[in-house]
Short mmCIF file of C-alpha atoms in Angstrom, two decimals:
data_model
loop_
_atom_site.label_atom_id
_atom_site.label_comp_id
_atom_site.label_asym_id
_atom_site.label_seq_id
_atom_site.Cartn_x
_atom_site.Cartn_y
_atom_site.Cartn_z
CA MET A 1 157.90 26.64 74.74
CA LYS A 2 155.10 27.72 72.05
CA LYS A 3 155.87 24.36 70.48
CA LEU A 4 155.51 22.96 74.12
CA PHE A 5 152.65 25.24 74.47
CA LEU A 6 150.97 23.51 71.35
CA SER A 7 151.33 19.60 72.63
CA VAL A 8 149.29 20.68 75.32
CA VAL A 9 146.49 21.16 74.16
CA ILE A 10 146.30 19.32 71.18
CA ALA A 11 146.69 15.98 73.25
CA ALA A 12 143.32 17.79 75.95
CA ALA A 13 140.84 17.68 72.87
CA LEU A 14 141.99 14.84 72.38
CA GLY A 15 140.99 13.10 76.01
CA ALA A 16 138.63 15.71 75.65
CA SER A 17 137.05 13.76 72.40
CA ALA A 18 138.03 10.12 73.79
CA PHE A 19 136.12 10.89 77.10
CA LYS A 20 132.75 11.98 75.18
CA THR A 21 133.11 9.21 72.77
CA VAL A 22 132.78 7.24 75.89
CA THR A 23 130.55 8.83 77.99
CA SER A 24 127.86 8.70 74.64
CA THR A 25 127.17 5.56 73.97
CA PRO A 26 123.64 4.77 74.22
CA GLU A 27 121.66 3.80 77.00
CA ARG A 28 120.25 -0.30 76.61
CA THR A 29 116.90 -1.03 75.97
CA ALA A 30 114.77 -4.44 78.46
CA PRO A 31 113.45 -6.55 76.54
CA ALA A 32 109.94 -5.96 75.83
CA ALA A 33 107.46 -8.24 77.55
CA VAL A 34 106.28 -11.17 76.10
CA ALA A 35 102.33 -11.67 75.46
CA TYR A 36 101.24 -14.67 75.92
CA ALA A 37 97.59 -15.15 74.94
CA VAL A 38 94.09 -15.27 76.93
CA GLN A 39 92.86 -19.23 77.28
CA THR A 40 89.67 -20.01 77.97
CA PHE A 41 88.98 -22.01 80.36
CA LYS A 42 85.85 -24.79 80.53
CA VAL A 43 84.08 -25.19 84.17
CA ASN A 44 83.50 -28.90 84.67
CA THR A 45 80.17 -28.97 86.03
CA GLU A 46 79.96 -32.62 87.49
CA GLU A 47 83.92 -32.64 89.20
CA SER A 48 83.45 -28.70 90.67
CA LYS A 49 81.17 -28.18 93.90
CA ILE A 50 79.78 -25.33 95.70
CA THR A 51 78.33 -25.93 99.31
CA TRP A 52 76.23 -23.71 101.83
CA ILE A 53 75.88 -23.44 104.42
CA GLY A 54 73.35 -20.97 106.65
CA ARG A 55 73.06 -20.61 110.80
CA LYS A 56 70.47 -19.91 112.83
CA VAL A 57 69.94 -18.96 116.91
CA THR A 58 69.78 -22.81 117.24
CA GLY A 59 71.57 -24.20 114.81
CA GLU A 60 72.50 -25.15 110.73
CA HIS A 61 71.85 -25.92 107.79
CA ASN A 62 74.48 -26.83 105.03
CA GLY A 63 73.26 -28.29 101.72
CA ASN A 64 75.36 -28.29 97.71
CA ILE A 65 73.54 -26.20 94.67
CA LYS A 66 75.50 -27.20 91.34
CA LEU A 67 77.07 -25.13 88.71
CA ALA A 68 74.96 -25.08 85.26
CA SER A 69 78.42 -22.97 83.83
CA GLY A 70 81.66 -21.61 84.06
CA THR A 71 84.08 -20.63 82.69
CA ILE A 72 87.40 -19.47 84.32
CA LEU A 73 90.42 -17.08 82.08
CA MET A 74 94.19 -17.45 81.99
CA GLU A 75 97.04 -15.41 80.87
CA LYS A 76 99.93 -18.72 81.40
CA ASN A 77 99.73 -19.20 84.91
CA SER A 78 97.92 -16.18 86.04
CA LEU A 79 94.08 -15.63 86.80
CA ARG A 80 92.56 -13.22 84.34
CA GLY A 81 88.71 -14.03 85.16
CA GLY A 82 86.39 -15.76 84.82
CA THR A 83 81.77 -15.86 85.47
CA PHE A 84 80.16 -19.06 87.04
CA LEU A 85 76.04 -19.80 85.81
CA MET A 86 74.81 -21.32 90.02
CA ASP A 87 70.91 -23.27 89.22
CA MET A 88 69.40 -21.92 92.17
CA THR A 89 66.57 -25.11 91.59
CA SER A 90 69.29 -27.96 92.33
CA ILE A 91 69.63 -27.04 95.68
CA THR A 92 69.71 -28.95 98.28
CA CYS A 93 70.12 -29.73 101.82
CA ASN A 94 72.80 -32.27 103.62
CA ASP A 95 71.59 -32.99 107.03
CA LEU A 96 68.13 -33.16 106.92
CA GLN A 97 65.93 -36.68 106.37
CA GLY A 98 62.66 -37.17 104.89
CA ASN A 99 59.91 -34.01 105.16
CA SER A 100 62.38 -32.35 107.17
CA ASN A 101 64.65 -32.10 104.34
CA LYS A 102 61.64 -31.44 101.25
CA ASN A 103 60.43 -28.72 103.32
CA LEU A 104 63.03 -26.64 103.97
CA VAL A 105 64.40 -27.20 100.23
CA ASN A 106 60.98 -26.29 99.17
CA HIS A 107 61.18 -23.44 101.59
CA LEU A 108 64.96 -22.41 99.96
CA LYS A 109 63.39 -22.13 96.52
CA SER A 110 60.26 -19.94 97.84
CA ASP A 111 59.34 -16.35 97.41
CA ASP A 112 60.76 -15.92 101.56
CA PHE A 113 64.73 -16.95 100.24
CA PHE A 114 66.60 -17.54 96.26
CA SER A 115 62.44 -17.36 94.77
CA VAL A 116 63.51 -19.96 91.80
CA GLU A 117 61.38 -19.76 89.94
CA LYS A 118 61.50 -16.37 88.74
CA ASN A 119 64.91 -17.04 89.13
CA PRO A 120 66.14 -19.65 88.00
CA THR A 121 69.39 -19.26 88.02
CA ALA A 122 72.49 -16.08 90.38
CA VAL A 123 75.72 -15.61 88.59
CA PHE A 124 78.82 -14.66 89.26
CA ALA A 125 81.80 -12.28 87.17
CA ILE A 126 85.35 -11.11 88.42
CA THR A 127 85.86 -8.29 87.92
CA ASN A 128 89.24 -7.42 89.44
CA LEU A 129 91.71 -9.46 90.97
CA THR A 130 94.49 -9.08 93.57
CA PRO A 131 97.59 -11.58 93.29
CA LYS A 132 99.35 -12.13 97.21
CA GLN A 133 102.20 -11.76 96.90
CA ASN A 134 104.04 -14.88 98.35
CA ALA A 135 101.70 -16.47 98.18
CA LYS A 136 102.26 -20.29 100.14
CA SER A 137 101.30 -23.51 98.39
CA GLY A 138 98.29 -24.50 99.54
CA ALA A 139 96.79 -21.63 100.54
CA ALA A 140 94.92 -18.05 98.93
CA ASN A 141 97.31 -17.03 96.38
CA TYR A 142 94.54 -13.88 95.09
CA THR A 143 92.06 -11.18 96.30
CA ILE A 144 89.10 -11.28 94.40
CA THR A 145 86.08 -8.99 93.26
CA GLY A 146 83.88 -9.52 91.06
CA ASP A 147 79.73 -8.86 90.94
CA LEU A 148 76.84 -11.19 92.41
CA THR A 149 73.53 -11.34 90.65
CA ILE A 150 70.58 -14.10 92.47
CA LYS A 151 67.52 -12.68 92.31
CA GLY A 152 68.25 -10.75 90.00
CA ILE A 153 69.95 -7.86 92.49
CA LYS A 154 73.73 -7.11 91.71
CA HIS A 155 76.28 -6.57 94.78
CA GLU A 156 80.44 -7.05 94.64
CA ILE A 157 81.38 -8.91 97.11
CA SER A 158 85.24 -9.64 97.50
CA PHE A 159 87.17 -12.91 99.04
CA PRO A 160 90.43 -14.65 99.10
CA ALA A 161 90.69 -18.35 96.03
CA MET A 162 93.46 -20.01 96.04
CA VAL A 163 93.70 -20.27 92.51
CA ASN A 164 96.40 -23.30 89.92
CA LEU A 165 97.32 -24.54 86.46
CA LYS A 166 99.04 -27.65 86.39
CA LYS A 167 98.94 -30.11 83.69
CA GLY A 168 95.98 -28.11 81.88
CA VAL A 169 93.70 -28.23 84.48
CA VAL A 170 93.28 -25.46 86.25
CA THR A 171 91.74 -26.25 90.03
CA ALA A 172 90.13 -22.42 91.76
CA LYS A 173 88.41 -23.15 96.14
CA ALA A 174 87.76 -20.47 97.77
CA ASN A 175 85.22 -19.65 101.12
CA LEU A 176 83.59 -16.43 101.18
CA LYS A 177 80.01 -15.52 102.63
CA PHE A 178 77.79 -12.66 101.61
CA ASP A 179 74.71 -10.87 103.33
CA ARG A 180 71.98 -12.32 102.24
CA THR A 181 69.49 -9.52 103.09
CA LYS A 182 71.94 -7.10 100.22
CA TRP A 183 70.04 -9.82 97.83
CA ASP A 184 67.04 -8.92 99.84
CA ILE A 185 66.87 -12.70 101.82
CA LYS A 186 65.18 -10.83 104.58
CA PHE A 187 63.24 -14.28 105.74
CA ARG A 188 63.94 -13.56 109.68
CA SER A 189 67.29 -11.41 109.65
CA GLY A 190 67.49 -9.65 113.01
CA ASN A 191 68.22 -6.19 112.24
CA PHE A 192 64.20 -6.45 109.91
CA PHE A 193 62.03 -8.84 112.17
CA GLU A 194 62.11 -8.19 116.04
CA ASN A 195 61.45 -10.76 118.80
CA LEU A 196 62.21 -13.55 116.69
CA GLY A 197 63.88 -15.26 119.65
CA ASP A 198 65.79 -18.55 118.71
CA LYS A 199 63.54 -18.60 116.21
CA ALA A 200 66.70 -15.72 114.28
CA ILE A 201 68.45 -16.34 111.27
CA GLN A 202 72.05 -14.75 110.77
CA ASP A 203 72.30 -12.98 107.49
CA ASP A 204 75.79 -14.14 106.39
CA VAL A 205 75.91 -17.33 104.27
CA GLU A 206 78.69 -18.77 103.74
CA LEU A 207 79.64 -20.31 100.23
CA ASN A 208 82.17 -22.88 100.33
CA LEU A 209 84.17 -23.75 96.16
CA GLU A 210 85.34 -26.17 94.14
CA LEU A 211 86.35 -26.14 90.99
CA VAL A 212 87.89 -27.49 87.83
CA ALA A 213 88.71 -26.57 84.60
CA ARG A 214 89.80 -27.50 81.12
CA GLU A 215 91.00 -25.00 78.33
CA GLU A 216 88.60 -25.31 75.82
CA ALA A 217 89.24 -26.92 72.56
CA VAL A 218 90.22 -25.27 69.14
CA ALA A 219 87.86 -25.95 66.09
CA LYS A 220 89.38 -27.04 63.16
CA LYS A 221 89.17 -24.56 60.24
#
């Protein structure tokens, strides 16, 4: 009887040891995330395009603004940042001819609007990015937030954008609006002047962006 009891105790002890051995196996750790270098892509100012639209009670005008320079930062296929310098002295009008065109462009360059003699450039710098999950092909895949500086005045704006990297070329498209009065462009704004009637100009300025950028060559040492 004692031998039987002793056998049971030994078997139980061995069983417990075996159980502990199985359950004490170290947990598997997840593989470390692969880090990719951030690449700098230089905007091709000749292939890129910025179109502006300004609306008033009786219609609208549109034209172009040239990019002076720009960079887009990518990490593998993901957007990481960017800075863009716009040449405000290059502003044009596309829908008027002759003196009407000249007069409007000169007015846009004056202190009533962009004051380009004192502020020849405007800058947009990305400060935050939010990828859009499950974005469809050809649709915006990011919400971009950044600082827009016009006439030396900086304000934050956000807008949707489509950014893609293919065969070493980054393309970006966006449509955005900003309230010009925040940048002290108040000429004929209904929010600041009364009794303008059909001479009132809407506060929102619309920009359409089409950017093309290629990776900067790394200088050989």
